[in-house]
PDB file of C-alpha atoms in Angstrom:
ATOM      1  CA  MET A   1      38.399  31.092 118.385  1.00 54.00           C
ATOM      2  CA  LEU A   2      40.734  32.242 121.472  1.00 54.00           C
ATOM      3  CA  GLU A   3      38.575  29.817 123.653  1.00 59.00           C
ATOM      4  CA  THR A   4      39.441  27.112 121.749  1.00 61.00           C
ATOM      5  CA  PHE A   5      42.979  27.682 121.689  1.00 57.00           C
ATOM      6  CA  ALA A   6      43.070  28.441 125.078  1.00 57.00           C
ATOM      7  CA  GLY A   7      41.177  24.686 125.916  1.00 60.00           C
ATOM      8  CA  PHE A   8      43.815  23.418 123.965  1.00 60.00           C
ATOM      9  CA  LEU A   9      46.807  24.589 125.754  1.00 64.00           C
ATOM     10  CA  ASP A  10      45.149  23.480 129.460  1.00 62.00           C
ATOM     11  CA  GLN A  11      45.543  20.194 128.048  1.00 64.00           C
ATOM     12  CA  ILE A  12      49.125  20.509 126.688  1.00 65.00           C
ATOM     13  CA  ALA A  13      50.859  22.056 129.771  1.00 64.00           C
ATOM     14  CA  VAL A  14      51.333  19.799 131.345  1.00 64.00           C
ATOM     15  CA  TYR A  15      54.391  18.383 128.929  1.00 63.00           C
ATOM     16  CA  ALA A  16      55.938  21.842 129.033  1.00 65.00           C
ATOM     17  CA  PRO A  17      58.542  20.757 131.249  1.00 67.00           C
ATOM     18  CA  VAL A  18      59.640  18.359 129.081  1.00 66.00           C
ATOM     19  CA  TRP A  19      58.235  19.484 126.144  1.00 70.00           C
ATOM     20  CA  GLY A  20      57.618  23.521 125.854  1.00 78.00           C
ATOM     21  CA  LEU A  21      60.494  24.568 124.057  1.00 87.00           C
ATOM     22  CA  LEU A  22      59.184  22.499 121.088  1.00 90.00           C
ATOM     23  CA  PHE A  23      55.590  23.396 121.410  1.00 88.00           C
ATOM     24  CA  VAL A  24      56.561  26.938 121.480  1.00 91.00           C
ATOM     25  CA  PHE A  25      58.814  26.346 118.743  1.00 95.00           C
ATOM     26  CA  VAL A  26      56.228  24.532 116.432  1.00 92.00           C
ATOM     27  CA  PHE A  27      53.060  26.708 117.353  1.00 90.00           C
ATOM     28  CA  MET A  28      55.030  29.863 116.127  1.00 92.00           C
ATOM     29  CA  THR A  29      56.707  28.635 113.026  1.00 94.00           C
ATOM     30  CA  ILE A  30      52.998  28.079 111.994  1.00 91.00           C
ATOM     31  CA  GLU A  31      51.811  32.031 113.220  1.00 88.00           C
ATOM     32  CA  SER A  32      54.286  33.281 111.385  1.00 89.00           C
ATOM     33  CA  SER A  33      53.264  30.798 108.452  1.00 88.00           C
ATOM     34  CA  PHE A  34      50.172  31.479 105.940  1.00 82.00           C
ATOM     35  CA  ILE A  35      48.361  29.585 108.552  1.00 82.00           C
ATOM     36  CA  PRO A  36      45.850  32.079 111.012  1.00 74.00           C
ATOM     37  CA  PHE A  37      47.364  31.187 114.033  1.00 78.00           C
ATOM     38  CA  PRO A  38      47.172  34.046 117.318  1.00 80.00           C
ATOM     39  CA  SER A  39      50.508  34.278 118.821  1.00 83.00           C
ATOM     40  CA  GLU A  40      48.909  35.507 122.031  1.00 82.00           C
ATOM     41  CA  VAL A  41      48.121  32.236 122.473  1.00 81.00           C
ATOM     42  CA  VAL A  42      51.465  30.818 122.041  1.00 85.00           C
ATOM     43  CA  MET A  43      54.220  33.465 124.166  1.00 89.00           C
ATOM     44  CA  ILE A  44      51.955  34.742 126.868  1.00 86.00           C
ATOM     45  CA  PRO A  45      51.414  31.237 127.928  1.00 86.00           C
ATOM     46  CA  ALA A  46      55.023  30.325 127.999  1.00 88.00           C
ATOM     47  CA  GLY A  47      56.248  33.640 130.042  1.00 89.00           C
ATOM     48  CA  PHE A  48      53.707  32.469 131.933  1.00 86.00           C
ATOM     49  CA  LEU A  49      54.915  29.086 132.736  1.00 85.00           C
ATOM     50  CA  ALA A  50      58.508  30.166 132.890  1.00 88.00           C
ATOM     51  CA  ALA A  51      57.980  32.668 135.791  1.00 85.00           C
ATOM     52  CA  ARG A  52      55.664  29.498 137.116  1.00 81.00           C
ATOM     53  CA  GLY A  53      58.851  27.630 137.013  1.00 81.00           C
ATOM     54  CA  GLU A  54      56.801  25.130 135.072  1.00 79.00           C
ATOM     55  CA  MET A  55      58.676  25.462 131.353  1.00 80.00           C
ATOM     56  CA  MET A  56      61.985  23.643 130.974  1.00 72.00           C
ATOM     57  CA  GLY A  57      62.327  22.602 134.336  1.00 65.00           C
ATOM     58  CA  SER A  58      64.256  25.812 133.865  1.00 68.00           C
ATOM     59  CA  SER A  59      64.825  28.591 136.336  1.00 85.00           C
ATOM     60  CA  PRO A  60      62.776  31.381 136.228  1.00 88.00           C
ATOM     61  CA  VAL A  61      64.641  33.664 134.081  1.00 90.00           C
ATOM     62  CA  VAL A  62      66.558  31.091 132.200  1.00 91.00           C
ATOM     63  CA  ALA A  63      63.006  29.617 130.960  1.00 90.00           C
ATOM     64  CA  LEU A  64      61.883  32.895 129.477  1.00 92.00           C
ATOM     65  CA  ILE A  65      64.915  33.414 127.690  1.00 93.00           C
ATOM     66  CA  LEU A  66      64.388  30.426 126.248  1.00 93.00           C
ATOM     67  CA  ALA A  67      61.010  30.386 125.429  1.00 93.00           C
ATOM     68  CA  ILE A  68      61.655  34.496 123.775  1.00 94.00           C
ATOM     69  CA  ILE A  69      64.712  32.379 121.612  1.00 95.00           C
ATOM     70  CA  SER A  70      62.205  29.452 121.185  1.00 95.00           C
ATOM     71  CA  GLY A  71      59.339  31.722 119.969  1.00 95.00           C
ATOM     72  CA  LEU A  72      62.137  33.969 117.280  1.00 95.00           C
ATOM     73  CA  LEU A  73      63.167  30.600 115.668  1.00 96.00           C
ATOM     74  CA  GLY A  74      59.992  30.156 115.079  1.00 95.00           C
ATOM     75  CA  SER A  75      58.584  33.605 113.517  1.00 94.00           C
ATOM     76  CA  ILE A  76      61.459  32.613 111.912  1.00 95.00           C
ATOM     77  CA  ALA A  77      60.874  29.351 110.045  1.00 96.00           C
ATOM     78  CA  GLY A  78      57.857  30.195 109.502  1.00 94.00           C
ATOM     79  CA  ALA A  79      58.433  33.763 107.495  1.00 94.00           C
ATOM     80  CA  TYR A  80      60.686  31.610 105.903  1.00 96.00           C
ATOM     81  CA  ILE A  81      57.889  29.098 104.441  1.00 94.00           C
ATOM     82  CA  ASN A  82      55.833  32.364 103.076  1.00 93.00           C
ATOM     83  CA  TYR A  83      59.358  34.065 101.289  1.00 94.00           C
ATOM     84  CA  VAL A  84      59.917  30.634 100.163  1.00 94.00           C
ATOM     85  CA  LEU A  85      56.489  29.914  98.724  1.00 91.00           C
ATOM     86  CA  ALA A  86      56.155  33.857  98.047  1.00 91.00           C
ATOM     87  CA  LEU A  87      59.358  33.326  95.209  1.00 91.00           C
ATOM     88  CA  SER A  88      58.374  30.058  93.949  1.00 91.00           C
ATOM     89  CA  LEU A  89      54.912  30.619  92.934  1.00 88.00           C
ATOM     90  CA  GLY A  90      55.037  34.699  92.616  1.00 85.00           C
ATOM     91  CA  LYS A  91      52.163  37.744  92.676  1.00 83.00           C
ATOM     92  CA  PRO A  92      49.864  36.120  89.539  1.00 84.00           C
ATOM     93  CA  PHE A  93      49.713  32.750  91.240  1.00 85.00           C
ATOM     94  CA  LEU A  94      49.031  33.737  95.045  1.00 84.00           C
ATOM     95  CA  GLU A  95      46.250  36.441  93.641  1.00 82.00           C
ATOM     96  CA  LYS A  96      44.530  33.481  92.423  1.00 82.00           C
ATOM     97  CA  TYR A  97      44.696  30.796  94.666  1.00 81.00           C
ATOM     98  CA  GLY A  98      46.411  32.496  97.536  1.00 77.00           C
ATOM     99  CA  LYS A  99      41.987  31.520  98.798  1.00 78.00           C
ATOM    100  CA  TRP A 100      43.998  27.912  99.171  1.00 80.00           C
ATOM    101  CA  PHE A 101      46.973  29.330 101.648  1.00 75.00           C
ATOM    102  CA  PHE A 102      44.346  31.282 102.916  1.00 76.00           C
ATOM    103  CA  ILE A 103      45.879  34.571 101.633  1.00 80.00           C
ATOM    104  CA  LYS A 104      43.096  36.978 100.958  1.00 80.00           C
ATOM    105  CA  LYS A 105      43.887  39.332  97.488  1.00 81.00           C
ATOM    106  CA  GLU A 106      43.151  42.562  99.094  1.00 82.00           C
ATOM    107  CA  ALA A 107      45.673  41.676 101.889  1.00 79.00           C
ATOM    108  CA  LEU A 108      48.438  40.363  99.429  1.00 82.00           C
ATOM    109  CA  ASP A 109      48.034  43.690  97.571  1.00 84.00           C
ATOM    110  CA  ARG A 110      48.086  45.907 100.362  1.00 83.00           C
ATOM    111  CA  ALA A 111      51.024  44.321 101.681  1.00 84.00           C
ATOM    112  CA  CYS A 112      52.585  44.068  98.155  1.00 85.00           C
ATOM    113  CA  GLU A 113      51.969  48.400  98.406  1.00 85.00           C
ATOM    114  CA  VAL A 114      53.482  49.138 101.679  1.00 82.00           C
ATOM    115  CA  PHE A 115      56.357  46.818 100.381  1.00 86.00           C
ATOM    116  CA  ASN A 116      56.700  48.698  97.257  1.00 83.00           C
ATOM    117  CA  GLN A 117      56.201  52.197  98.837  1.00 80.00           C
ATOM    118  CA  TYR A 118      58.873  51.871 102.311  1.00 77.00           C
ATOM    119  CA  GLY A 119      61.150  48.869 100.517  1.00 77.00           C
ATOM    120  CA  ALA A 120      62.572  46.008 102.849  1.00 78.00           C
ATOM    121  CA  VAL A 121      62.420  47.985 106.358  1.00 81.00           C
ATOM    122  CA  THR A 122      58.901  46.822 106.347  1.00 83.00           C
ATOM    123  CA  THR A 123      60.106  43.421 107.136  1.00 86.00           C
ATOM    124  CA  PHE A 124      60.924  44.264 110.535  1.00 84.00           C
ATOM    125  CA  VAL A 125      58.203  47.423 111.099  1.00 82.00           C
ATOM    126  CA  CYS A 126      54.951  45.549 110.036  1.00 82.00           C
ATOM    127  CA  ARG A 127      56.366  42.575 111.575  1.00 84.00           C
ATOM    128  CA  LEU A 128      54.622  44.080 114.655  1.00 80.00           C
ATOM    129  CA  VAL A 129      51.307  45.496 113.221  1.00 77.00           C
ATOM    130  CA  PRO A 130      48.448  42.407 113.412  1.00 71.00           C
ATOM    131  CA  VAL A 131      47.096  41.053 110.261  1.00 70.00           C
ATOM    132  CA  ILE A 132      50.031  41.598 108.291  1.00 78.00           C
ATOM    133  CA  ARG A 133      53.009  40.524 110.209  1.00 80.00           C
ATOM    134  CA  GLN A 134      52.638  37.349 108.857  1.00 81.00           C
ATOM    135  CA  LEU A 135      51.881  38.485 105.100  1.00 85.00           C
ATOM    136  CA  ILE A 136      54.281  40.747 105.008  1.00 87.00           C
ATOM    137  CA  SER A 137      57.278  38.115 104.284  1.00 91.00           C
ATOM    138  CA  ILE A 138      55.075  37.185 100.900  1.00 91.00           C
ATOM    139  CA  PRO A 139      56.079  40.211  98.586  1.00 90.00           C
ATOM    140  CA  ALA A 140      59.788  40.071 100.220  1.00 91.00           C
ATOM    141  CA  GLY A 141      59.416  36.218  98.443  1.00 91.00           C
ATOM    142  CA  ILE A 142      58.380  38.183  95.582  1.00 90.00           C
ATOM    143  CA  SER A 143      60.890  41.028  94.455  1.00 88.00           C
ATOM    144  CA  ARG A 144      63.429  38.727  95.220  1.00 89.00           C
ATOM    145  CA  MET A 145      64.680  40.137  98.723  1.00 90.00           C
ATOM    146  CA  PRO A 146      67.812  39.149  99.509  1.00 91.00           C
ATOM    147  CA  LEU A 147      68.219  36.195 102.589  1.00 91.00           C
ATOM    148  CA  VAL A 148      70.047  37.983 104.697  1.00 90.00           C
ATOM    149  CA  PRO A 149      68.465  41.338 105.324  1.00 89.00           C
ATOM    150  CA  PHE A 150      65.034  39.474 104.873  1.00 92.00           C
ATOM    151  CA  THR A 151      66.024  37.389 108.396  1.00 92.00           C
ATOM    152  CA  VAL A 152      67.849  40.480 110.041  1.00 89.00           C
ATOM    153  CA  PHE A 153      64.832  42.403 109.847  1.00 89.00           C
ATOM    154  CA  THR A 154      61.997  39.369 110.400  1.00 91.00           C
ATOM    155  CA  ALA A 155      64.086  38.417 113.398  1.00 91.00           C
ATOM    156  CA  LEU A 156      64.724  41.988 115.072  1.00 88.00           C
ATOM    157  CA  GLY A 157      60.921  42.253 114.587  1.00 88.00           C
ATOM    158  CA  ALA A 158      59.924  39.229 115.556  1.00 90.00           C
ATOM    159  CA  GLY A 159      61.990  39.178 118.017  1.00 90.00           C
ATOM    160  CA  ILE A 160      60.613  42.406 119.651  1.00 89.00           C
ATOM    161  CA  TRP A 161      56.932  41.073 119.597  1.00 89.00           C
ATOM    162  CA  THR A 162      57.613  37.443 121.374  1.00 92.00           C
ATOM    163  CA  ALA A 163      59.433  39.119 124.053  1.00 91.00           C
ATOM    164  CA  VAL A 164      57.019  41.277 124.410  1.00 87.00           C
ATOM    165  CA  LEU A 165      53.888  38.832 124.621  1.00 90.00           C
ATOM    166  CA  ALA A 166      56.059  36.246 127.013  1.00 91.00           C
ATOM    167  CA  PHE A 167      56.790  39.629 129.222  1.00 89.00           C
ATOM    168  CA  ALA A 168      53.311  39.732 129.997  1.00 87.00           C
ATOM    169  CA  GLY A 169      53.352  36.407 130.527  1.00 86.00           C
ATOM    170  CA  PHE A 170      55.764  36.487 132.425  1.00 90.00           C
ATOM    171  CA  ALA A 171      54.259  39.321 134.781  1.00 86.00           C
ATOM    172  CA  ILE A 172      50.953  38.092 135.603  1.00 85.00           C
ATOM    173  CA  GLY A 173      52.817  34.172 136.310  1.00 82.00           C
ATOM    174  CA  ARG A 174      54.532  36.351 138.364  1.00 81.00           C
ATOM    175  CA  ASN A 175      51.770  38.332 140.208  1.00 79.00           C
ATOM    176  CA  SER A 176      48.422  35.470 139.925  1.00 69.00           C
ATOM    177  CA  LEU A 177      47.966  32.858 141.488  1.00 60.00           C
ATOM    178  CA  ASP A 178      45.085  31.076 140.455  1.00 68.00           C
ATOM    179  CA  ILE A 179      44.258  31.914 136.590  1.00 71.00           C
ATOM    180  CA  THR A 180      42.361  30.198 133.523  1.00 63.00           C
ATOM    181  CA  TYR A 181      44.341  29.737 130.358  1.00 62.00           C
ATOM    182  CA  LEU A 182      41.628  31.593 128.407  1.00 62.00           C
ATOM    183  CA  GLU A 183      42.203  34.508 131.270  1.00 67.00           C
ATOM    184  CA  LEU A 184      45.588  34.445 130.916  1.00 69.00           C
ATOM    185  CA  VAL A 185      45.829  35.020 127.194  1.00 68.00           C
ATOM    186  CA  LYS A 186      43.121  37.810 127.467  1.00 70.00           C
ATOM    187  CA  LYS A 187      44.724  39.136 129.979  1.00 67.00           C
ATOM    188  CA  GLY A 188      48.223  39.047 128.657  1.00 68.00           C
ATOM    189  CA  LYS A 189      47.150  40.572 125.235  1.00 69.00           C
ATOM    190  CA  ASP A 190      45.477  43.105 126.754  1.00 71.00           C
ATOM    191  CA  ALA A 191      48.711  44.443 128.486  1.00 64.00           C
ATOM    192  CA  SER A 192      50.837  43.681 125.485  1.00 64.00           C
ATOM    193  CA  MET A 193      48.138  46.036 123.298  1.00 64.00           C
ATOM    194  CA  GLU A 194      48.681  49.042 125.946  1.00 64.00           C
ATOM    195  CA  ASN A 195      52.592  48.648 124.976  1.00 61.00           C
ATOM    196  CA  LEU A 196      52.098  47.981 121.710  1.00 59.00           C
ATOM    197  CA  PRO A 197      51.629  52.064 120.066  1.00 64.00           C
ATOM    198  CA  LEU A 198      54.797  52.700 121.893  1.00 63.00           C
ATOM    199  CA  ILE A 199      56.730  49.732 120.576  1.00 59.00           C
ATOM    200  CA  ILE A 200      55.735  50.380 117.226  1.00 62.00           C
ATOM    201  CA  ALA A 201      56.418  54.195 117.317  1.00 67.00           C
ATOM    202  CA  ALA A 202      60.231  53.271 118.132  1.00 62.00           C
ATOM    203  CA  ALA A 203      60.036  50.518 115.789  1.00 60.00           C
ATOM    204  CA  VAL A 204      58.660  53.376 112.813  1.00 63.00           C
ATOM    205  CA  VAL A 205      61.671  55.762 113.752  1.00 63.00           C
ATOM    206  CA  LEU A 206      63.582  53.257 113.192  1.00 61.00           C
ATOM    207  CA  GLY A 207      62.195  52.606 109.963  1.00 59.00           C
ATOM    208  CA  VAL A 208      62.449  55.657 109.308  1.00 60.00           C
ATOM    209  CA  LEU A 209      66.359  56.231 110.325  1.00 57.00           C
ATOM    210  CA  TYR A 210      67.237  53.401 107.628  1.00 55.00           C
ATOM    211  CA  ILE A 211      65.213  54.677 104.971  1.00 55.00           C
ATOM    212  CA  LEU A 212      67.412  58.076 105.025  1.00 52.00           C
ATOM    213  CA  VAL A 213      70.188  56.392 105.145  1.00 46.00           C
ATOM    214  CA  SER A 214      69.652  53.722 102.758  1.00 50.00           C
ATOM    215  CA  LYS A 215      68.513  56.429 100.260  1.00 53.00           C
ATOM    216  CA  MET A 216      71.368  58.651 100.784  1.00 45.00           C
ATOM    217  CA  VAL A 217      74.074  55.778 100.857  1.00 40.00           C
ATOM    218  CA  MET A 218      72.405  52.697  99.510  1.00 42.00           C
ATOM    219  CA  GLY A 219      70.156  53.573  96.600  1.00 45.00           C
ATOM    220  CA  LYS A 220      66.199  52.648  97.371  1.00 43.00           C
ATOM    221  CA  PHE A 221      65.113  48.559  97.633  1.00 46.00           C
ATOM    222  CA  THR A 222      64.199  47.261  94.736  1.00 45.00           C
ATOM    223  CA  PRO A 223      60.458  47.854  94.386  1.00 50.00           C
ATOM    224  CA  ILE A 224      57.976  44.049  93.456  1.00 51.00           C
ATOM    225  CA  SER A 225      57.558  44.820  89.448  1.00 50.00           C
ATOM    226  CA  ARG A 226      56.475  42.908  86.879  1.00 44.00           C
ATOM    227  CA  GLY A 227      58.864  40.679  85.661  1.00 43.00           C
ATOM    228  CA  SER A 228      59.918  39.347  89.620  1.00 48.00           C
ATOM    229  CA  GLU A 229      56.278  38.483  89.799  1.00 48.00           C
ATOM    230  CA  LYS A 230      56.276  35.157  86.939  1.00 48.00           C
TER     231      LYS A 230
END
């Protein structure tokens, strides 16, 4: 799959100086929704092109910041799609027909289980975890999690993830002369994965602190119940 996407990026990279930020937003919206699409093939090349001065014709640092912001906004937009979908259709419908939305029942059940156990903060921590990253927005919608905290937690997690990938691509762009997009994505993905355990650990610590504070001050977040599943 990476080979296919890398070849596609190689063809559209020529348009990056004009349409680069729009591409980042659109592809990250797709990635953050229920459609399978690897974020690595979007944000790593975005950081790489920013470092080379080939993103919107801006200075490398400005282009990097704009790329991260575009990726973040796209991630939030995609998360809203999942949230509204789950809010409107409910869990029984998604369990039965989710396969038509690329949602496997086992993955959906696992996402709901994690959300029920740890509450709203999972929309932050799980944004850094592969596979469940996109799906965690669905139980948030099923449980009718308030939109403001959903947006805040999603933005925090997605912001960290997009920044990590973009910085990996930026570093490669600063230190590599000739490299194919496939090599770029693989190299950037490896670099991101090396630091991911530390990032997740920090996110978990913040999540645990939030849970403790919520239990002491605000009470536990309402879990997904049969009444909220339609």
